[in-house]
């Protein structure tokens, strides 16, 4: 799902787990995705950045499965134990954020609404191959981003813009 950095101090990020399809709600009696249920039960979660090479596997994990289905196995992904939180990380992902729930905001209803899960980042894992001089190098990481629905974008094309400096009118 979508996620975004929200605050530097404390370090917060947020994501919005979607709701299940009408067919799934009717079959299983719930509109909540497992991600939201797991977050509510454990108070913890991991956000794994997705590279272009992982796009198909990420899409497999977005399917509508019963809770007993292991999406790591379905997508042939490797589970890696987290250092602080209980949920595992995707070992193939070059960036993993371990988070503890800070707040969950609910909007609408189970069938026509959504949730905003805000987590405090308690640990960050970075693959050595994406680092240059101790920082993430955008040229070394080929991430994708969700635009909405089934549309995604690649982050291969980048540009930089300097922000304007302090502008003060003096009398």
mmCIF file with all atom_site columns, C-alpha atoms in Angstrom:
data_model
loop_
_atom_site.group_PDB
_atom_site.id
_atom_site.type_symbol
_atom_site.label_atom_id
_atom_site.label_alt_id
_atom_site.label_comp_id
_atom_site.label_asym_id
_atom_site.label_entity_id
_atom_site.label_seq_id
_atom_site.pdbx_PDB_ins_code
_atom_site.Cartn_x
_atom_site.Cartn_y
_atom_site.Cartn_z
_atom_site.occupancy
_atom_site.B_iso_or_equiv
_atom_site.pdbx_formal_charge
_atom_site.auth_seq_id
_atom_site.auth_comp_id
_atom_site.auth_asym_id
_atom_site.auth_atom_id
_atom_site.pdbx_PDB_model_num
ATOM 1   C CA . UNK A 1 1   ? 0.000   0.000   0.000   1.00 0.00 ? 1   UNK A CA 1
ATOM 2   C CA . UNK A 1 2   ? 0.934   3.633   -0.062  1.00 0.00 ? 2   UNK A CA 1
ATOM 3   C CA . UNK A 1 3   ? 3.307   4.794   2.634   1.00 0.00 ? 3   UNK A CA 1
ATOM 4   C CA . UNK A 1 4   ? 5.029   8.066   3.376   1.00 0.00 ? 4   UNK A CA 1
ATOM 5   C CA . UNK A 1 5   ? 7.387   9.633   5.876   1.00 0.00 ? 5   UNK A CA 1
ATOM 6   C CA . UNK A 1 6   ? 5.374   11.861  8.197   1.00 0.00 ? 6   UNK A CA 1
ATOM 7   C CA . UNK A 1 7   ? 7.730   13.299  10.802  1.00 0.00 ? 7   UNK A CA 1
ATOM 8   C CA . UNK A 1 8   ? 11.440  13.387  11.635  1.00 0.00 ? 8   UNK A CA 1
ATOM 9   C CA . UNK A 1 9   ? 11.175  13.703  15.431  1.00 0.00 ? 9   UNK A CA 1
ATOM 10  C CA . UNK A 1 10  ? 9.793   11.275  16.348  1.00 0.00 ? 10  UNK A CA 1
ATOM 11  C CA . UNK A 1 11  ? 10.534  9.368   13.125  1.00 0.00 ? 11  UNK A CA 1
ATOM 12  C CA . UNK A 1 12  ? 7.056   8.444   11.860  1.00 0.00 ? 12  UNK A CA 1
ATOM 13  C CA . UNK A 1 13  ? 5.734   6.880   8.709   1.00 0.00 ? 13  UNK A CA 1
ATOM 14  C CA . UNK A 1 14  ? 2.216   6.083   7.699   1.00 0.00 ? 14  UNK A CA 1
ATOM 15  C CA . UNK A 1 15  ? 0.470   3.640   5.415   1.00 0.00 ? 15  UNK A CA 1
ATOM 16  C CA . UNK A 1 16  ? -3.117  3.046   4.410   1.00 0.00 ? 16  UNK A CA 1
ATOM 17  C CA . UNK A 1 17  ? -4.118  -0.612  4.181   1.00 0.00 ? 17  UNK A CA 1
ATOM 18  C CA . UNK A 1 18  ? -6.987  -0.937  1.765   1.00 0.00 ? 18  UNK A CA 1
ATOM 19  C CA . UNK A 1 19  ? -10.216 -2.842  2.258   1.00 0.00 ? 19  UNK A CA 1
ATOM 20  C CA . UNK A 1 20  ? -11.077 -6.175  0.692   1.00 0.00 ? 20  UNK A CA 1
ATOM 21  C CA . UNK A 1 21  ? -13.252 -6.648  -2.376  1.00 0.00 ? 21  UNK A CA 1
ATOM 22  C CA . UNK A 1 22  ? -17.018 -7.114  -2.019  1.00 0.00 ? 22  UNK A CA 1
ATOM 23  C CA . UNK A 1 23  ? -16.683 -10.812 -2.963  1.00 0.00 ? 23  UNK A CA 1
ATOM 24  C CA . UNK A 1 24  ? -14.072 -11.405 -0.260  1.00 0.00 ? 24  UNK A CA 1
ATOM 25  C CA . UNK A 1 25  ? -16.130 -9.549  2.356   1.00 0.00 ? 25  UNK A CA 1
ATOM 26  C CA . UNK A 1 26  ? -19.152 -11.702 1.557   1.00 0.00 ? 26  UNK A CA 1
ATOM 27  C CA . UNK A 1 27  ? -17.148 -14.949 1.597   1.00 0.00 ? 27  UNK A CA 1
ATOM 28  C CA . UNK A 1 28  ? -15.190 -14.313 4.801   1.00 0.00 ? 28  UNK A CA 1
ATOM 29  C CA . UNK A 1 29  ? -17.297 -11.725 6.586   1.00 0.00 ? 29  UNK A CA 1
ATOM 30  C CA . UNK A 1 30  ? -14.545 -9.146  6.964   1.00 0.00 ? 30  UNK A CA 1
ATOM 31  C CA . UNK A 1 31  ? -13.504 -6.151  4.924   1.00 0.00 ? 31  UNK A CA 1
ATOM 32  C CA . UNK A 1 32  ? -10.193 -5.599  6.690   1.00 0.00 ? 32  UNK A CA 1
ATOM 33  C CA . UNK A 1 33  ? -6.958  -6.774  5.114   1.00 0.00 ? 33  UNK A CA 1
ATOM 34  C CA . UNK A 1 34  ? -4.604  -8.978  7.126   1.00 0.00 ? 34  UNK A CA 1
ATOM 35  C CA . UNK A 1 35  ? -2.066  -6.146  7.338   1.00 0.00 ? 35  UNK A CA 1
ATOM 36  C CA . UNK A 1 36  ? -4.438  -4.035  9.413   1.00 0.00 ? 36  UNK A CA 1
ATOM 37  C CA . UNK A 1 37  ? -5.547  -6.988  11.545  1.00 0.00 ? 37  UNK A CA 1
ATOM 38  C CA . UNK A 1 38  ? -1.909  -7.935  12.228  1.00 0.00 ? 38  UNK A CA 1
ATOM 39  C CA . UNK A 1 39  ? -0.988  -4.360  13.146  1.00 0.00 ? 39  UNK A CA 1
ATOM 40  C CA . UNK A 1 40  ? -3.919  -4.119  15.545  1.00 0.00 ? 40  UNK A CA 1
ATOM 41  C CA . UNK A 1 41  ? -3.035  -7.464  17.176  1.00 0.00 ? 41  UNK A CA 1
ATOM 42  C CA . UNK A 1 42  ? 0.732   -6.917  17.531  1.00 0.00 ? 42  UNK A CA 1
ATOM 43  C CA . UNK A 1 43  ? 1.152   -3.135  17.618  1.00 0.00 ? 43  UNK A CA 1
ATOM 44  C CA . UNK A 1 44  ? 4.124   -3.592  15.266  1.00 0.00 ? 44  UNK A CA 1
ATOM 45  C CA . UNK A 1 45  ? 4.876   -3.780  11.556  1.00 0.00 ? 45  UNK A CA 1
ATOM 46  C CA . UNK A 1 46  ? 7.654   -3.632  8.975   1.00 0.00 ? 46  UNK A CA 1
ATOM 47  C CA . UNK A 1 47  ? 7.650   -1.542  5.794   1.00 0.00 ? 47  UNK A CA 1
ATOM 48  C CA . UNK A 1 48  ? 9.833   -3.034  3.048   1.00 0.00 ? 48  UNK A CA 1
ATOM 49  C CA . UNK A 1 49  ? 10.864  -0.841  0.109   1.00 0.00 ? 49  UNK A CA 1
ATOM 50  C CA . UNK A 1 50  ? 10.116  -2.445  -3.251  1.00 0.00 ? 50  UNK A CA 1
ATOM 51  C CA . UNK A 1 51  ? 12.601  -2.466  -6.114  1.00 0.00 ? 51  UNK A CA 1
ATOM 52  C CA . UNK A 1 52  ? 11.633  -2.980  -9.747  1.00 0.00 ? 52  UNK A CA 1
ATOM 53  C CA . UNK A 1 53  ? 13.103  -6.498  -9.518  1.00 0.00 ? 53  UNK A CA 1
ATOM 54  C CA . UNK A 1 54  ? 10.619  -7.291  -6.695  1.00 0.00 ? 54  UNK A CA 1
ATOM 55  C CA . UNK A 1 55  ? 7.544   -5.769  -8.373  1.00 0.00 ? 55  UNK A CA 1
ATOM 56  C CA . UNK A 1 56  ? 5.938   -9.057  -9.455  1.00 0.00 ? 56  UNK A CA 1
ATOM 57  C CA . UNK A 1 57  ? 6.530   -10.644 -6.059  1.00 0.00 ? 57  UNK A CA 1
ATOM 58  C CA . UNK A 1 58  ? 5.104   -7.577  -4.310  1.00 0.00 ? 58  UNK A CA 1
ATOM 59  C CA . UNK A 1 59  ? 2.012   -7.818  -6.490  1.00 0.00 ? 59  UNK A CA 1
ATOM 60  C CA . UNK A 1 60  ? 1.540   -11.470 -5.498  1.00 0.00 ? 60  UNK A CA 1
ATOM 61  C CA . UNK A 1 61  ? 1.533   -10.466 -1.816  1.00 0.00 ? 61  UNK A CA 1
ATOM 62  C CA . UNK A 1 62  ? -1.247  -7.958  -2.544  1.00 0.00 ? 62  UNK A CA 1
ATOM 63  C CA . UNK A 1 63  ? -3.665  -10.743 -3.476  1.00 0.00 ? 63  UNK A CA 1
ATOM 64  C CA . UNK A 1 64  ? -6.785  -11.502 -1.473  1.00 0.00 ? 64  UNK A CA 1
ATOM 65  C CA . UNK A 1 65  ? -5.877  -14.577 0.550   1.00 0.00 ? 65  UNK A CA 1
ATOM 66  C CA . UNK A 1 66  ? -7.246  -16.137 3.681   1.00 0.00 ? 66  UNK A CA 1
ATOM 67  C CA . UNK A 1 67  ? -5.247  -15.305 6.820   1.00 0.00 ? 67  UNK A CA 1
ATOM 68  C CA . UNK A 1 68  ? -3.675  -18.791 6.938   1.00 0.00 ? 68  UNK A CA 1
ATOM 69  C CA . UNK A 1 69  ? -1.912  -18.284 3.578   1.00 0.00 ? 69  UNK A CA 1
ATOM 70  C CA . UNK A 1 70  ? 1.812   -17.497 3.885   1.00 0.00 ? 70  UNK A CA 1
ATOM 71  C CA . UNK A 1 71  ? 2.417   -14.698 1.377   1.00 0.00 ? 71  UNK A CA 1
ATOM 72  C CA . UNK A 1 72  ? 6.201   -15.035 1.735   1.00 0.00 ? 72  UNK A CA 1
ATOM 73  C CA . UNK A 1 73  ? 5.881   -18.592 0.387   1.00 0.00 ? 73  UNK A CA 1
ATOM 74  C CA . UNK A 1 74  ? 3.373   -17.597 -2.309  1.00 0.00 ? 74  UNK A CA 1
ATOM 75  C CA . UNK A 1 75  ? 5.754   -14.920 -3.641  1.00 0.00 ? 75  UNK A CA 1
ATOM 76  C CA . UNK A 1 76  ? 8.964   -16.915 -3.057  1.00 0.00 ? 76  UNK A CA 1
ATOM 77  C CA . UNK A 1 77  ? 10.340  -14.253 -0.725  1.00 0.00 ? 77  UNK A CA 1
ATOM 78  C CA . UNK A 1 78  ? 12.761  -14.812 2.131   1.00 0.00 ? 78  UNK A CA 1
ATOM 79  C CA . UNK A 1 79  ? 11.739  -13.976 5.697   1.00 0.00 ? 79  UNK A CA 1
ATOM 80  C CA . UNK A 1 80  ? 14.370  -12.270 7.822   1.00 0.00 ? 80  UNK A CA 1
ATOM 81  C CA . UNK A 1 81  ? 13.945  -11.851 11.569  1.00 0.00 ? 81  UNK A CA 1
ATOM 82  C CA . UNK A 1 82  ? 13.626  -8.245  12.661  1.00 0.00 ? 82  UNK A CA 1
ATOM 83  C CA . UNK A 1 83  ? 15.884  -6.909  15.408  1.00 0.00 ? 83  UNK A CA 1
ATOM 84  C CA . UNK A 1 84  ? 13.267  -5.107  17.528  1.00 0.00 ? 84  UNK A CA 1
ATOM 85  C CA . UNK A 1 85  ? 9.740   -5.922  16.332  1.00 0.00 ? 85  UNK A CA 1
ATOM 86  C CA . UNK A 1 86  ? 8.124   -9.350  15.933  1.00 0.00 ? 86  UNK A CA 1
ATOM 87  C CA . UNK A 1 87  ? 6.998   -9.152  12.277  1.00 0.00 ? 87  UNK A CA 1
ATOM 88  C CA . UNK A 1 88  ? 9.666   -10.360 9.839   1.00 0.00 ? 88  UNK A CA 1
ATOM 89  C CA . UNK A 1 89  ? 11.311  -8.380  7.061   1.00 0.00 ? 89  UNK A CA 1
ATOM 90  C CA . UNK A 1 90  ? 11.555  -9.170  3.353   1.00 0.00 ? 90  UNK A CA 1
ATOM 91  C CA . UNK A 1 91  ? 15.236  -10.113 3.056   1.00 0.00 ? 91  UNK A CA 1
ATOM 92  C CA . UNK A 1 92  ? 15.335  -9.212  -0.660  1.00 0.00 ? 92  UNK A CA 1
ATOM 93  C CA . UNK A 1 93  ? 14.290  -5.617  0.064   1.00 0.00 ? 93  UNK A CA 1
ATOM 94  C CA . UNK A 1 94  ? 17.197  -3.143  0.280   1.00 0.00 ? 94  UNK A CA 1
ATOM 95  C CA . UNK A 1 95  ? 15.440  -0.953  2.879   1.00 0.00 ? 95  UNK A CA 1
ATOM 96  C CA . UNK A 1 96  ? 13.313  -2.138  5.806   1.00 0.00 ? 96  UNK A CA 1
ATOM 97  C CA . UNK A 1 97  ? 11.672  0.012   8.468   1.00 0.00 ? 97  UNK A CA 1
ATOM 98  C CA . UNK A 1 98  ? 10.775  -1.696  11.749  1.00 0.00 ? 98  UNK A CA 1
ATOM 99  C CA . UNK A 1 99  ? 7.885   0.203   13.335  1.00 0.00 ? 99  UNK A CA 1
ATOM 100 C CA . UNK A 1 100 ? 5.768   0.279   16.466  1.00 0.00 ? 100 UNK A CA 1
ATOM 101 C CA . UNK A 1 101 ? 2.233   1.632   16.203  1.00 0.00 ? 101 UNK A CA 1
ATOM 102 C CA . UNK A 1 102 ? 2.025   5.291   17.162  1.00 0.00 ? 102 UNK A CA 1
ATOM 103 C CA . UNK A 1 103 ? -1.625  5.811   16.205  1.00 0.00 ? 103 UNK A CA 1
ATOM 104 C CA . UNK A 1 104 ? -4.313  4.332   13.963  1.00 0.00 ? 104 UNK A CA 1
ATOM 105 C CA . UNK A 1 105 ? -6.884  6.682   12.477  1.00 0.00 ? 105 UNK A CA 1
ATOM 106 C CA . UNK A 1 106 ? -10.137 5.211   11.158  1.00 0.00 ? 106 UNK A CA 1
ATOM 107 C CA . UNK A 1 107 ? -12.182 6.779   8.385   1.00 0.00 ? 107 UNK A CA 1
ATOM 108 C CA . UNK A 1 108 ? -15.621 5.797   7.142   1.00 0.00 ? 108 UNK A CA 1
ATOM 109 C CA . UNK A 1 109 ? -16.761 2.208   7.645   1.00 0.00 ? 109 UNK A CA 1
ATOM 110 C CA . UNK A 1 110 ? -15.240 -1.232  7.151   1.00 0.00 ? 110 UNK A CA 1
ATOM 111 C CA . UNK A 1 111 ? -16.778 -1.466  3.671   1.00 0.00 ? 111 UNK A CA 1
ATOM 112 C CA . UNK A 1 112 ? -16.487 2.138   2.544   1.00 0.00 ? 112 UNK A CA 1
ATOM 113 C CA . UNK A 1 113 ? -13.607 3.639   4.438   1.00 0.00 ? 113 UNK A CA 1
ATOM 114 C CA . UNK A 1 114 ? -10.049 3.096   5.389   1.00 0.00 ? 114 UNK A CA 1
ATOM 115 C CA . UNK A 1 115 ? -7.398  3.446   8.027   1.00 0.00 ? 115 UNK A CA 1
ATOM 116 C CA . UNK A 1 116 ? -4.199  5.410   8.400   1.00 0.00 ? 116 UNK A CA 1
ATOM 117 C CA . UNK A 1 117 ? -1.628  3.441   10.371  1.00 0.00 ? 117 UNK A CA 1
ATOM 118 C CA . UNK A 1 118 ? 1.093   5.665   11.810  1.00 0.00 ? 118 UNK A CA 1
ATOM 119 C CA . UNK A 1 119 ? 4.184   3.946   13.113  1.00 0.00 ? 119 UNK A CA 1
ATOM 120 C CA . UNK A 1 120 ? 7.289   5.119   14.909  1.00 0.00 ? 120 UNK A CA 1
ATOM 121 C CA . UNK A 1 121 ? 10.397  3.828   13.170  1.00 0.00 ? 121 UNK A CA 1
ATOM 122 C CA . UNK A 1 122 ? 12.441  1.956   15.772  1.00 0.00 ? 122 UNK A CA 1
ATOM 123 C CA . UNK A 1 123 ? 15.032  0.420   13.441  1.00 0.00 ? 123 UNK A CA 1
ATOM 124 C CA . UNK A 1 124 ? 16.148  0.867   9.822   1.00 0.00 ? 124 UNK A CA 1
ATOM 125 C CA . UNK A 1 125 ? 17.998  -1.731  7.756   1.00 0.00 ? 125 UNK A CA 1
ATOM 126 C CA . UNK A 1 126 ? 19.923  -0.652  4.655   1.00 0.00 ? 126 UNK A CA 1
ATOM 127 C CA . UNK A 1 127 ? 21.644  -2.966  2.194   1.00 0.00 ? 127 UNK A CA 1
ATOM 128 C CA . UNK A 1 128 ? 25.335  -2.113  1.757   1.00 0.00 ? 128 UNK A CA 1
ATOM 129 C CA . UNK A 1 129 ? 25.022  -2.078  -2.055  1.00 0.00 ? 129 UNK A CA 1
ATOM 130 C CA . UNK A 1 130 ? 22.751  0.994   -2.022  1.00 0.00 ? 130 UNK A CA 1
ATOM 131 C CA . UNK A 1 131 ? 25.074  3.082   0.149   1.00 0.00 ? 131 UNK A CA 1
ATOM 132 C CA . UNK A 1 132 ? 27.699  5.555   -0.964  1.00 0.00 ? 132 UNK A CA 1
ATOM 133 C CA . UNK A 1 133 ? 29.663  7.489   1.641   1.00 0.00 ? 133 UNK A CA 1
ATOM 134 C CA . UNK A 1 134 ? 27.287  6.239   4.330   1.00 0.00 ? 134 UNK A CA 1
ATOM 135 C CA . UNK A 1 135 ? 24.126  7.538   2.604   1.00 0.00 ? 135 UNK A CA 1
ATOM 136 C CA . UNK A 1 136 ? 21.555  6.001   0.288   1.00 0.00 ? 136 UNK A CA 1
ATOM 137 C CA . UNK A 1 137 ? 22.554  6.735   -3.300  1.00 0.00 ? 137 UNK A CA 1
ATOM 138 C CA . UNK A 1 138 ? 19.467  7.124   -5.485  1.00 0.00 ? 138 UNK A CA 1
ATOM 139 C CA . UNK A 1 139 ? 21.406  5.895   -8.512  1.00 0.00 ? 139 UNK A CA 1
ATOM 140 C CA . UNK A 1 140 ? 22.078  2.578   -6.757  1.00 0.00 ? 140 UNK A CA 1
ATOM 141 C CA . UNK A 1 141 ? 18.471  1.768   -5.869  1.00 0.00 ? 141 UNK A CA 1
ATOM 142 C CA . UNK A 1 142 ? 15.733  1.056   -8.403  1.00 0.00 ? 142 UNK A CA 1
ATOM 143 C CA . UNK A 1 143 ? 12.545  1.595   -6.408  1.00 0.00 ? 143 UNK A CA 1
ATOM 144 C CA . UNK A 1 144 ? 8.955   1.583   -7.566  1.00 0.00 ? 144 UNK A CA 1
ATOM 145 C CA . UNK A 1 145 ? 6.067   3.601   -6.174  1.00 0.00 ? 145 UNK A CA 1
ATOM 146 C CA . UNK A 1 146 ? 2.350   3.029   -6.276  1.00 0.00 ? 146 UNK A CA 1
ATOM 147 C CA . UNK A 1 147 ? 0.374   5.736   -8.009  1.00 0.00 ? 147 UNK A CA 1
ATOM 148 C CA . UNK A 1 148 ? -3.092  4.303   -7.370  1.00 0.00 ? 148 UNK A CA 1
ATOM 149 C CA . UNK A 1 149 ? -5.146  1.331   -8.455  1.00 0.00 ? 149 UNK A CA 1
ATOM 150 C CA . UNK A 1 150 ? -2.904  -0.944  -10.492 1.00 0.00 ? 150 UNK A CA 1
ATOM 151 C CA . UNK A 1 151 ? -0.569  1.851   -11.650 1.00 0.00 ? 151 UNK A CA 1
ATOM 152 C CA . UNK A 1 152 ? 3.040   2.082   -10.487 1.00 0.00 ? 152 UNK A CA 1
ATOM 153 C CA . UNK A 1 153 ? 6.015   4.216   -11.402 1.00 0.00 ? 153 UNK A CA 1
ATOM 154 C CA . UNK A 1 154 ? 9.769   3.686   -11.417 1.00 0.00 ? 154 UNK A CA 1
ATOM 155 C CA . UNK A 1 155 ? 12.184  6.031   -9.708  1.00 0.00 ? 155 UNK A CA 1
ATOM 156 C CA . UNK A 1 156 ? 14.913  5.669   -12.351 1.00 0.00 ? 156 UNK A CA 1
ATOM 157 C CA . UNK A 1 157 ? 14.521  9.194   -13.721 1.00 0.00 ? 157 UNK A CA 1
ATOM 158 C CA . UNK A 1 158 ? 15.557  11.701  -11.082 1.00 0.00 ? 158 UNK A CA 1
ATOM 159 C CA . UNK A 1 159 ? 16.393  15.349  -10.884 1.00 0.00 ? 159 UNK A CA 1
ATOM 160 C CA . UNK A 1 160 ? 17.417  17.693  -8.108  1.00 0.00 ? 160 UNK A CA 1
ATOM 161 C CA . UNK A 1 161 ? 16.206  21.185  -7.291  1.00 0.00 ? 161 UNK A CA 1
ATOM 162 C CA . UNK A 1 162 ? 17.703  23.420  -4.644  1.00 0.00 ? 162 UNK A CA 1
ATOM 163 C CA . UNK A 1 163 ? 15.136  24.925  -2.318  1.00 0.00 ? 163 UNK A CA 1
ATOM 164 C CA . UNK A 1 164 ? 15.044  28.705  -2.102  1.00 0.00 ? 164 UNK A CA 1
ATOM 165 C CA . UNK A 1 165 ? 16.942  30.134  0.829   1.00 0.00 ? 165 UNK A CA 1
ATOM 166 C CA . UNK A 1 166 ? 15.510  32.291  3.553   1.00 0.00 ? 166 UNK A CA 1
ATOM 167 C CA . UNK A 1 167 ? 13.724  35.302  2.076   1.00 0.00 ? 167 UNK A CA 1
ATOM 168 C CA . UNK A 1 168 ? 13.267  38.204  4.505   1.00 0.00 ? 168 UNK A CA 1
ATOM 169 C CA . UNK A 1 169 ? 12.218  41.711  3.542   1.00 0.00 ? 169 UNK A CA 1
ATOM 170 C CA . UNK A 1 170 ? 14.118  44.231  5.604   1.00 0.00 ? 170 UNK A CA 1
ATOM 171 C CA . UNK A 1 171 ? 12.721  47.667  6.378   1.00 0.00 ? 171 UNK A CA 1
#
